[in-house]
XYZ file of C-alpha atoms in Angstrom:
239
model
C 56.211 29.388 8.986
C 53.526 32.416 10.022
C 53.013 35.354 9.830
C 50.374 37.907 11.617
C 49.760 41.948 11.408
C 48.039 44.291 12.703
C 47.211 48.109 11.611
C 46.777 51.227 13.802
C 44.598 53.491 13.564
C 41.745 51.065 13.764
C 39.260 54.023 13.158
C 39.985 56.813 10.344
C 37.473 59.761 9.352
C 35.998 59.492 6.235
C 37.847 60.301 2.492
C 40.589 62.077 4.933
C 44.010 61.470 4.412
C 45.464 59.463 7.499
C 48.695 57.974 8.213
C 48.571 54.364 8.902
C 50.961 51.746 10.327
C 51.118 48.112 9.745
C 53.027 46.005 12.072
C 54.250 42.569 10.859
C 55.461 39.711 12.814
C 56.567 36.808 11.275
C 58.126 33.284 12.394
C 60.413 30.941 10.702
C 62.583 28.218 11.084
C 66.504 27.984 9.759
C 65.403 26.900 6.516
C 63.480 29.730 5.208
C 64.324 31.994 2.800
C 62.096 34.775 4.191
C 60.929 37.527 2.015
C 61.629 40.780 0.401
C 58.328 41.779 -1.611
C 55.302 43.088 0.283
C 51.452 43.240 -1.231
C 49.073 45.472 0.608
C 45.196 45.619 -0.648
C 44.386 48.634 0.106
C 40.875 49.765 0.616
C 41.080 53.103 -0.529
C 43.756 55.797 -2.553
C 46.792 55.285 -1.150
C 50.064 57.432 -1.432
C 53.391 56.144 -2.894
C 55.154 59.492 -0.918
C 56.476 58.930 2.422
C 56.267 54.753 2.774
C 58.055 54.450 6.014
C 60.090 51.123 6.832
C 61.451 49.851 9.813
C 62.834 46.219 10.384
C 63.607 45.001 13.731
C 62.973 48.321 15.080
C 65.618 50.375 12.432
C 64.820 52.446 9.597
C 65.223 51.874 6.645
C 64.744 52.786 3.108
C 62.176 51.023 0.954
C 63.883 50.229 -2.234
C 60.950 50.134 -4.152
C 57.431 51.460 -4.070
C 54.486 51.119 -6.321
C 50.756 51.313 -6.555
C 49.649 48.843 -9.305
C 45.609 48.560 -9.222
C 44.011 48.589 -5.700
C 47.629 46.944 -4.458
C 50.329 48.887 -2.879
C 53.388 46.619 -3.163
C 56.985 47.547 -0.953
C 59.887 45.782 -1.969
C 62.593 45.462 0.725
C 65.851 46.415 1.034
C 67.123 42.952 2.596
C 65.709 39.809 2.707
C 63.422 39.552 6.084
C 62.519 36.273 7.953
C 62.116 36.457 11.658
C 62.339 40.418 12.771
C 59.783 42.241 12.909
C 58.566 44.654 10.026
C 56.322 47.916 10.251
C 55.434 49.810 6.880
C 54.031 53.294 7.047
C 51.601 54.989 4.736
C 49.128 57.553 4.274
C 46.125 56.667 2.486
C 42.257 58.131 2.385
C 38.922 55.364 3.204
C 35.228 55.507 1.459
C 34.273 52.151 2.986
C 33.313 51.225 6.771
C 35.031 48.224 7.743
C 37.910 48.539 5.477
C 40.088 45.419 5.510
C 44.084 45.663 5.269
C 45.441 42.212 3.764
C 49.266 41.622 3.464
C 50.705 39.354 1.436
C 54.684 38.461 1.226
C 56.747 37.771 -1.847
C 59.905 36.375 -2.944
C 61.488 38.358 -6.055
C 63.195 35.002 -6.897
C 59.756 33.278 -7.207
C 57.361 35.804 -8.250
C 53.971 35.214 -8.373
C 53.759 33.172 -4.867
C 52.440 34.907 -2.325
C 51.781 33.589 1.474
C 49.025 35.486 2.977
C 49.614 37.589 6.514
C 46.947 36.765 9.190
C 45.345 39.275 11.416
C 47.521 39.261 14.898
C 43.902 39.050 16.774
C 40.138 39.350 15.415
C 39.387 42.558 12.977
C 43.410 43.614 13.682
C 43.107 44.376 10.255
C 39.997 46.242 9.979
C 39.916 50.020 10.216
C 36.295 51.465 10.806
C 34.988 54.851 10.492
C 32.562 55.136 12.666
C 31.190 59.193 11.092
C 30.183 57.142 8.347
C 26.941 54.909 8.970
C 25.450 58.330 9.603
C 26.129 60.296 6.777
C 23.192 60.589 4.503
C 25.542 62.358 1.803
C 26.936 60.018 -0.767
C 28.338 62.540 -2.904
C 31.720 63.640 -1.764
C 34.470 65.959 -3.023
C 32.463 67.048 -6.071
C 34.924 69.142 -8.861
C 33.418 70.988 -11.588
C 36.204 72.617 -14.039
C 35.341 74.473 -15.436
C 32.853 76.234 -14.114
C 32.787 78.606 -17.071
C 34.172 76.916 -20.502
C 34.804 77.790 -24.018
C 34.198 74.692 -26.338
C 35.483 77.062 -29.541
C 38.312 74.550 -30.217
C 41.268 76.959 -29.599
C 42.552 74.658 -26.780
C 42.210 76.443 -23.767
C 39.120 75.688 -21.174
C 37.073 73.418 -24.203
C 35.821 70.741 -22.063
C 34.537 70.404 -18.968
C 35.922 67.877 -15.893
C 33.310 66.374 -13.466
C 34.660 64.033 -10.735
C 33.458 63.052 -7.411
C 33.745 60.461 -4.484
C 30.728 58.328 -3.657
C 30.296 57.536 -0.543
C 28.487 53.266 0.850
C 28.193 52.044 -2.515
C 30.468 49.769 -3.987
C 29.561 49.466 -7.656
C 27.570 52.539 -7.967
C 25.862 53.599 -11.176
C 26.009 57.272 -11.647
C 23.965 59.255 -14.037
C 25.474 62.407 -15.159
C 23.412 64.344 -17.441
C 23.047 68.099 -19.000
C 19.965 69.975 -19.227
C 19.394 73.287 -20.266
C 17.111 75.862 -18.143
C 13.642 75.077 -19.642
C 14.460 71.381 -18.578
C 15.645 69.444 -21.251
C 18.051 67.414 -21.507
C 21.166 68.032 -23.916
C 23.565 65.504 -23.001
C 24.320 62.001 -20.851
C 27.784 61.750 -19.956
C 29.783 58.679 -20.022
C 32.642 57.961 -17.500
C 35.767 58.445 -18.248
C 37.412 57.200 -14.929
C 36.116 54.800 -12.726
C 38.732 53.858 -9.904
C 38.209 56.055 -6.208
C 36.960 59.145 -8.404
C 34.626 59.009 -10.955
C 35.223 61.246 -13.541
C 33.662 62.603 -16.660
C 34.151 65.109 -19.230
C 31.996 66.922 -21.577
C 32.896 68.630 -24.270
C 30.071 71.513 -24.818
C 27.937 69.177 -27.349
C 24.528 67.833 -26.973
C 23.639 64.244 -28.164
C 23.171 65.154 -31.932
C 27.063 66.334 -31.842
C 26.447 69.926 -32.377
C 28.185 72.516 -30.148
C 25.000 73.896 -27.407
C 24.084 77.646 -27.833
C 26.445 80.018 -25.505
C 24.319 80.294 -21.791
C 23.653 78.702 -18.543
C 23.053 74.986 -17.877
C 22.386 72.150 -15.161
C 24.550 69.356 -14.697
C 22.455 66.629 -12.481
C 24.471 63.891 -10.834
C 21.959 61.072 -9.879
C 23.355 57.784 -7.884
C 19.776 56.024 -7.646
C 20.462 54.938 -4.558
C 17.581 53.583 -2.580
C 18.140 55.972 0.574
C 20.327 58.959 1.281
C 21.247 61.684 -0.770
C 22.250 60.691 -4.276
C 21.121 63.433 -6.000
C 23.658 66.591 -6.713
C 22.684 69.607 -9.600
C 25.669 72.469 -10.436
C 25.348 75.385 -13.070
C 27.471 75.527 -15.539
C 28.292 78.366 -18.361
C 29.020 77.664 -21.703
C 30.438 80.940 -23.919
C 32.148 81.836 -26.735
């Protein structure tokens, strides 16, 4: 008949990994089914290790756990109508104001869903409050390797670039190669696009031939309007 949650922490720090908990408490009436399948949207990665459970106050163990695009679904090990339900998980936040939604299932009518409302205003809402201001919106950049061998024998021949951005939702990243006089060799296309952005290059400029053995620049440009967008690495290519 209803059904309202609430999630504690309501502030986090920034890409960190932080252990959340999500109390539910529903209401129904003796003709209800309940539910056994739970949908969280979650704002951020989130972990499929250590999903803690606990109905009407006991422990228990999920009996299945998945993370299936930004979703993190929990299915229960008994049908659940009127006790209360709270579902632990660790999971890591890019966005201020990150909402929590929870919706509940039925595995013997999948594909309805009633939606969980927030026990009180923004119940649901975890903000981090380091993040307004942080002029950085480059986070947790990787560069492997920093030394690599595109001679096709299979061991270090490309190169892995991935990163966090940090306030901007659909961001439009520019990763590029230039060598030391300036010029550039190569633009990069993504190869992953979900809480990292990733991309890979394989030691060729944009004709297709292998670049010379020496030292180059890989420049990571967000075009953002304000902050710091901007990153630039060395990298060394040998044979």
């Amino acid at each position: 008949q209803e059904a309202r949650g609430s999630i504690v922490p309501l502030q986090a720090s920034t890409n960190v990994e932080t252990r959340f908990s999500y109390t539910l408490l529903p209401r129904s009436d003796t003709g209800d089914n309940g539910f056994d399948i739970l949908r969280f949207t979650v704002p951020g990665p989130v972990s499929i290790d250590g999903v803690g459970l606990a109905v009407g106050g006991a422990t228990v163990k999920p009996a299945a756990v998945a993370v299936r695009d930004d979703s993190l679904f929990v299915t229960l090990p008994q049908r659940v109508s009127d006790d209360s339900l709270r579902v632990d998980f660790t999971a890591r936040l890019l966005h201020n104001a990150s909402v929590f939604t929870l919706d509940l299932g039925d595995s013997e009518r999948p594909g309805i869903w009633q939606s969980v409302e927030p026990a009180e205003r923004r119940a649901n809402v975890v903000l981090l409050p380091d993040l307004p201001n942080n002029e950085t919106l480059i986070e947790d950049l990787v560069v492997a390797q920093a030394l690599f061998t595109p001679n096709g024998d299979g061991i270090n021949d490309w190169l892995d670039i991935s990163f966090v951005v940090l306030k901007m939702s659909t961001p439009d990243a520019r990763v590029e190669i230039f060598d030391l006089a300036g010029r550039r060799v190569a633009r990069l296309a993504p190869t992953a696009t979900d809480d990292r952005l990733s991309f890979t290059w394989t030691g060729r400029a944009e004709d297709g031939a292998l670049v010379p053995p020496g030292t180059y620049l890989c420049r990571i440009d967000l075009g953002a309007a304000q902050g710091e967008d901007s990153s630039l690495r060395a990298i060394a290519v040998a044979y």
